[in-house]
Coordinates of C-alpha atoms in Angstrom, one line a residue:
M1 CA 34.6 -9.8 9.8
E2 CA 33.6 -11.1 13.7
L3 CA 34.8 -9.0 16.6
N4 CA 36.9 -11.5 18.2
D5 CA 39.1 -11.6 14.9
F6 CA 39.5 -7.9 15.2
K7 CA 40.7 -8.0 18.8
A8 CA 43.1 -10.7 17.9
L9 CA 44.4 -8.4 14.9
L10 CA 44.7 -5.3 17.7
K11 CA 46.7 -7.9 20.3
A12 CA 48.9 -9.2 17.3
D13 CA 49.6 -5.5 16.4
N14 CA 48.8 -6.4 12.8
I15 CA 46.3 -3.7 11.7
V16 CA 47.4 -2.6 8.4
G17 CA 44.5 -2.7 5.8
S18 CA 41.0 -1.2 5.4
Y19 CA 38.1 -1.3 7.6
I20 CA 34.3 -0.4 7.6
F21 CA 32.6 0.3 11.1
S22 CA 28.8 -0.2 10.3
G23 CA 25.5 -0.9 12.3
E24 CA 22.7 0.6 14.7
E25 CA 25.3 0.5 17.9
D26 CA 27.2 3.7 17.6
Y27 CA 28.8 3.3 20.8
L28 CA 30.5 0.3 19.7
K29 CA 31.4 1.5 16.4
R30 CA 33.1 4.6 18.0
Y31 CA 34.4 2.4 20.7
Y32 CA 36.2 0.1 18.5
L33 CA 37.3 2.6 16.1
G34 CA 39.1 4.4 19.0
A35 CA 40.6 1.2 19.7
L36 CA 42.2 1.0 16.1
R37 CA 43.0 4.7 16.3
D38 CA 45.1 4.0 19.9
K39 CA 46.8 1.3 18.2
A40 CA 47.8 3.1 15.0
V41 CA 48.3 6.4 16.3
T42 CA 50.8 6.2 19.7
D43 CA 52.5 9.5 19.4
D44 CA 50.6 12.7 19.4
S45 CA 53.4 14.9 18.5
F46 CA 53.2 13.3 15.2
S47 CA 49.6 12.8 14.8
A48 CA 49.6 15.9 12.5
F49 CA 51.6 14.1 10.1
N50 CA 50.2 10.3 10.7
H51 CA 46.6 10.7 11.3
S52 CA 43.9 12.3 8.7
V53 CA 40.4 12.8 9.7
Y54 CA 37.8 13.7 7.0
D55 CA 33.8 13.8 7.0
G56 CA 31.1 13.8 4.6
A57 CA 28.7 11.8 2.6
E58 CA 30.9 11.9 -0.7
I59 CA 34.4 10.7 -0.4
D60 CA 37.3 12.5 -1.6
F61 CA 39.4 9.6 -3.2
A62 CA 42.2 11.9 -4.4
S63 CA 43.0 13.1 -0.7
I64 CA 42.7 9.6 0.3
R65 CA 45.1 8.4 -2.2
D66 CA 47.8 11.1 -1.4
D67 CA 47.4 10.0 2.5
V68 CA 48.2 6.6 1.7
M69 CA 50.8 7.3 -0.7
S70 CA 52.7 9.4 2.0
P71 CA 54.5 7.2 4.4
P72 CA 54.1 7.7 8.4
M73 CA 56.6 9.8 10.2
F74 CA 58.5 8.0 13.1
E75 CA 55.8 5.8 13.8
P76 CA 54.9 2.2 12.1
Y77 CA 51.4 3.4 11.1
K78 CA 49.7 6.0 9.0
M79 CA 45.7 5.9 9.7
I80 CA 42.9 7.8 7.6
E81 CA 39.7 8.0 8.8
W82 CA 36.5 8.9 6.6
R83 CA 33.5 9.4 8.9
Y84 CA 29.7 8.9 7.8
P85 CA 30.2 8.5 4.1
D86 CA 26.9 7.0 2.3
F87 CA 28.2 4.0 0.5
N88 CA 24.6 3.7 -1.0
K89 CA 24.8 6.7 -3.0
M90 CA 28.2 5.5 -4.8
K91 CA 28.1 5.2 -8.4
E92 CA 30.1 2.7 -10.5
A93 CA 32.8 4.8 -10.9
D94 CA 32.9 5.8 -7.0
L95 CA 33.3 1.8 -6.5
D96 CA 35.9 1.5 -9.2
K97 CA 37.9 4.3 -7.2
L98 CA 37.2 2.8 -3.9
E99 CA 38.5 -0.5 -4.7
E100 CA 41.7 1.0 -6.2
I101 CA 42.2 2.9 -2.8
L102 CA 41.7 -0.5 -1.0
D103 CA 44.1 -2.3 -3.0
L104 CA 46.5 0.7 -2.7
V105 CA 46.2 0.3 0.9
A106 CA 46.9 -3.2 1.1
S107 CA 50.2 -2.8 -1.0
T108 CA 51.4 -0.8 2.1
D109 CA 53.0 -2.2 5.3
Y110 CA 51.7 1.1 7.0
A111 CA 48.3 2.2 5.8
V112 CA 45.1 1.7 8.1
L113 CA 41.8 3.0 6.3
A114 CA 38.9 3.2 8.7
F115 CA 35.0 4.2 7.5
L116 CA 32.6 5.0 10.0
V117 CA 29.2 4.7 8.6
S118 CA 25.9 6.0 9.8
D119 CA 23.1 3.0 10.1
G120 CA 21.5 3.1 6.9
D121 CA 24.2 4.2 4.8
I122 CA 25.5 0.9 3.7
D123 CA 23.8 -2.0 2.4
L124 CA 25.4 -5.3 3.7
G125 CA 22.7 -7.8 2.7
T126 CA 21.6 -10.4 5.1
P127 CA 23.3 -13.2 6.7
K128 CA 21.9 -15.5 3.9
K129 CA 22.5 -13.0 1.0
E130 CA 25.3 -10.8 0.8
S131 CA 25.1 -7.3 -0.7
K132 CA 26.5 -6.5 -4.1
L133 CA 29.2 -4.2 -2.1
V134 CA 30.0 -7.0 0.1
K135 CA 30.5 -9.5 -2.9
R136 CA 32.4 -6.9 -4.7
L137 CA 34.9 -5.5 -1.8
G138 CA 34.4 -8.1 1.1
A139 CA 37.5 -9.9 0.5
K140 CA 39.6 -6.1 0.3
V141 CA 38.1 -4.5 3.6
R142 CA 37.2 -5.8 7.1
I143 CA 33.6 -5.0 7.8
L144 CA 32.5 -5.0 11.5
N145 CA 28.7 -4.6 11.7
F146 CA 27.6 -3.9 15.5
D147 CA 23.6 -4.6 15.6
K148 CA 21.8 -3.2 18.6
S149 CA 22.3 -4.6 22.0
T150 CA 20.0 -6.9 23.2
D151 CA 18.6 -6.6 26.9
Q152 CA 20.8 -9.3 28.1
Q153 CA 23.9 -8.1 26.4
L154 CA 23.3 -4.6 28.1
L155 CA 22.6 -6.1 31.5
A156 CA 26.3 -7.6 31.2
W157 CA 28.0 -4.9 30.1
L158 CA 26.3 -2.4 32.5
K159 CA 27.3 -4.8 35.3
K160 CA 30.9 -4.8 34.1
H161 CA 31.0 -1.0 34.1
F162 CA 29.6 -0.6 37.7
D163 CA 32.0 -3.2 38.9
A164 CA 34.7 -1.6 37.5
E165 CA 34.1 1.8 39.4
G166 CA 33.5 -0.3 42.5
V167 CA 29.9 0.5 42.7
G168 CA 27.5 -2.3 43.5
V169 CA 24.3 -3.1 41.6
T170 CA 21.5 -5.5 41.6
L171 CA 19.6 -7.0 38.7
D172 CA 16.6 -5.0 39.4
V173 CA 18.5 -1.6 39.6
L174 CA 20.2 -2.6 35.9
N175 CA 16.7 -3.2 34.6
A176 CA 15.4 0.1 36.2
L177 CA 18.3 1.9 34.2
I178 CA 17.4 0.3 31.1
F179 CA 13.8 1.2 31.2
R180 CA 14.6 5.1 32.4
A181 CA 17.3 5.8 30.4
G182 CA 16.7 3.5 27.1
H183 CA 18.8 1.2 25.2
S184 CA 21.5 3.9 23.7
M185 CA 24.6 2.6 24.8
T186 CA 26.2 6.1 24.7
V187 CA 23.3 7.4 27.1
L188 CA 23.8 4.5 29.3
N189 CA 27.5 5.1 29.6
N190 CA 26.9 8.8 30.4
E191 CA 24.2 7.5 33.1
V192 CA 26.6 5.1 34.6
N193 CA 29.3 7.5 35.1
K194 CA 26.7 10.1 36.7
L195 CA 25.2 7.5 39.1
C196 CA 28.8 6.1 40.1
M197 CA 29.9 10.1 41.1
L198 CA 26.7 10.0 42.9
A199 CA 27.4 7.1 44.9
K200 CA 30.7 8.1 45.6
A201 CA 29.8 11.8 46.5
R202 CA 27.5 10.4 49.2
G203 CA 30.0 7.8 50.5
Q204 CA 27.5 4.8 48.9
S205 CA 29.0 1.4 48.1
S206 CA 26.2 0.9 46.0
I207 CA 23.0 2.2 43.8
S208 CA 19.6 1.6 44.3
A209 CA 16.7 1.5 41.9
R210 CA 15.5 4.9 43.9
D211 CA 18.5 6.5 43.1
V212 CA 17.9 5.3 39.4
E213 CA 14.4 7.0 39.5
I214 CA 15.9 10.1 41.0
A215 CA 19.1 10.9 39.1
A216 CA 19.1 9.3 35.8
S217 CA 17.8 10.8 32.8
S218 CA 14.6 9.6 31.4
T219 CA 13.3 8.8 27.9
P220 CA 10.2 10.1 26.8
E221 CA 8.5 6.5 26.7
C222 CA 9.5 6.5 30.2
D223 CA 8.0 9.4 31.2
T224 CA 5.2 8.8 29.5
F225 CA 4.6 5.5 31.5
A226 CA 4.9 7.5 34.7
L227 CA 1.9 9.6 33.5
S228 CA 0.4 6.3 32.6
N229 CA 1.0 4.7 36.0
A230 CA 0.0 7.7 37.8
I231 CA -3.5 7.2 36.2
L232 CA -3.3 3.6 37.0
E233 CA -2.9 4.2 40.4
R234 CA -5.6 6.8 40.6
N235 CA -2.9 9.2 41.4
K236 CA -4.3 12.5 39.8
K237 CA -2.0 14.7 41.4
G238 CA 0.9 12.9 40.1
A239 CA -0.5 12.3 36.7
F240 CA -0.7 16.2 36.4
I241 CA 2.7 16.5 38.1
A242 CA 4.2 14.2 35.2
L243 CA 2.2 15.9 32.7
E244 CA 3.5 19.5 33.8
E245 CA 7.2 18.0 33.4
M246 CA 6.2 16.6 29.7
K247 CA 5.0 20.1 28.7
S248 CA 8.1 21.8 30.5
R249 CA 10.2 19.5 28.1
R250 CA 8.2 20.5 25.2
L251 CA 7.2 16.8 24.3
D252 CA 4.8 16.6 21.3
P253 CA 1.5 15.8 22.8
I254 CA 0.6 13.4 19.7
M255 CA 3.8 11.3 20.6
I256 CA 2.7 11.2 24.4
L257 CA -0.8 10.1 23.3
G258 CA 0.7 7.3 20.8
M259 CA 2.9 6.0 23.5
M260 CA 0.3 6.3 26.1
S261 CA -1.7 4.1 23.8
K262 CA 1.2 1.6 23.8
T263 CA 1.2 1.3 27.4
Y264 CA -2.4 0.7 27.7
T265 CA -2.2 -2.1 25.2
D266 CA 0.5 -3.9 27.2
I267 CA -1.7 -3.3 30.1
V268 CA -5.0 -4.8 28.6
S269 CA -2.5 -7.6 27.6
V270 CA -1.2 -8.3 31.1
V271 CA -4.8 -7.8 32.6
M272 CA -6.1 -10.6 30.2
M273 CA -3.1 -13.0 30.8
L274 CA -3.3 -12.6 34.6
G275 CA -7.2 -13.2 34.0
D276 CA -6.3 -16.5 32.4
G277 CA -4.2 -17.6 35.2
I278 CA -0.8 -16.9 33.4
G279 CA 2.1 -16.6 35.7
A280 CA 4.6 -13.6 35.8
D281 CA 7.4 -15.5 34.1
D282 CA 5.2 -16.6 31.0
I283 CA 3.8 -13.1 30.6
Q284 CA 7.5 -11.9 30.6
T285 CA 8.3 -14.4 27.8
A286 CA 5.1 -13.7 25.8
T287 CA 5.4 -9.8 25.8
G288 CA 9.3 -9.4 25.8
M289 CA 9.0 -6.9 28.4
N290 CA 11.9 -5.5 30.7
P291 CA 11.6 -7.0 33.9
Y292 CA 11.3 -3.8 35.9
K293 CA 8.7 -2.5 33.6
L294 CA 6.6 -5.8 34.1
K295 CA 6.9 -5.5 37.6
M296 CA 5.2 -2.0 37.5
Y297 CA 2.6 -3.5 34.9
L298 CA 1.9 -6.3 37.3
R299 CA 1.2 -4.1 40.5
A300 CA -1.0 -1.7 38.0
A301 CA -3.2 -4.4 36.6
K302 CA -4.2 -5.7 39.8
R303 CA -6.1 -2.4 40.2
F304 CA -8.4 -3.4 37.1
T305 CA -10.7 -5.9 35.7
P306 CA -9.9 -6.5 32.0
E307 CA -13.3 -4.7 30.9
K308 CA -12.2 -1.6 33.0
A309 CA -8.7 -1.8 31.1
K310 CA -10.3 -2.1 27.7
N311 CA -12.8 0.7 28.2
I312 CA -9.8 3.0 29.4
L313 CA -8.0 1.9 26.3
A314 CA -11.0 2.6 23.9
E315 CA -11.3 5.9 25.5
L316 CA -7.8 6.9 24.9
A317 CA -8.0 5.6 21.1
R318 CA -11.2 8.2 21.0
V319 CA -9.2 11.2 22.3
D320 CA -6.4 10.2 20.1
T321 CA -8.5 10.2 17.2
G322 CA -10.1 13.4 18.1
A323 CA -6.9 15.1 18.4
K324 CA -5.6 14.1 15.2
W325 CA -9.0 14.5 13.2
G326 CA -10.6 17.9 14.4
G327 CA -11.5 17.4 18.1
V328 CA -9.9 18.4 21.0
T329 CA -6.0 18.8 20.5
G330 CA -2.8 19.5 22.3
Y331 CA -2.4 19.0 26.1
T332 CA -5.8 19.9 26.8
A333 CA -6.8 16.5 25.2
I334 CA -4.6 14.7 27.5
E335 CA -5.5 16.6 30.5
L336 CA -9.3 15.7 29.8
F337 CA -8.4 12.1 29.4
V338 CA -6.5 12.3 33.0
S339 CA -9.5 14.0 34.6
K340 CA -12.1 11.4 33.0
C341 CA -10.3 8.3 33.7
L342 CA -9.3 9.3 37.4

């Protein structure tokens, strides 16, 4: 089911039926399930009678049947939610029961049945080939699948949220926020709220990239880049400060080494492309980097020849191998690398 068709059902107040909310983007799944719930359950005083919620991988079909068979009290709809079932573990007998339930829901003029499914717990097939489940049940249940949002979609969504709060942001600020906080819409939503509260508390009409750097929570990847960037800038003090911060958060040293290796691989790529006369726009197209991140890479890359960047990457690979196979391990390995490369 397309999202616009779902929105049209909500607008037309025509929501009786069964729904599956699936996909990678948890925020959107919960958001639109909430929109369906708001439409179906409008009076909290009767929600105990008109709204049932269940959890777990295995579905209790008998309980759902009882709920569907019992009409709503003083409201037009009755909503039944099952959160986080595992459709992939259903046997043929389970699918038979599910099909019966879907038919029962469709025979009413009041029942709204919704399944909130974790990513990976339902096989929908591909755009070219539907799964067996979709072929069997697709005509009886409305399936909304929310893929991970692209950077462009996130930028538009973030801008809309800042605008709603009356806080100004530039494209650089939005890219900085995605780079620092990651791509989870749930996390980004919290960070937008935090930054807007900060701006209003300070009497600011807008948020800067510096505000994002100071106030927004960072991902391990961002923290690792802060360490790598300090090394590239020959800022030994900054490198050890970043490392101490990661220690305090108990980040896995092996994970840090892996992320640093990715950072330096990208740095080598940028340095090599710059050396070949390739411009920033073409580098972004070739690498798909976040624009804010690319600006940091471009500044850092100017400090290194291709040979020097490759030598640092080779040294990091040696440290990583040693940490995994009997050499110096843990944060000591990273500290030795920092000392040597600065």
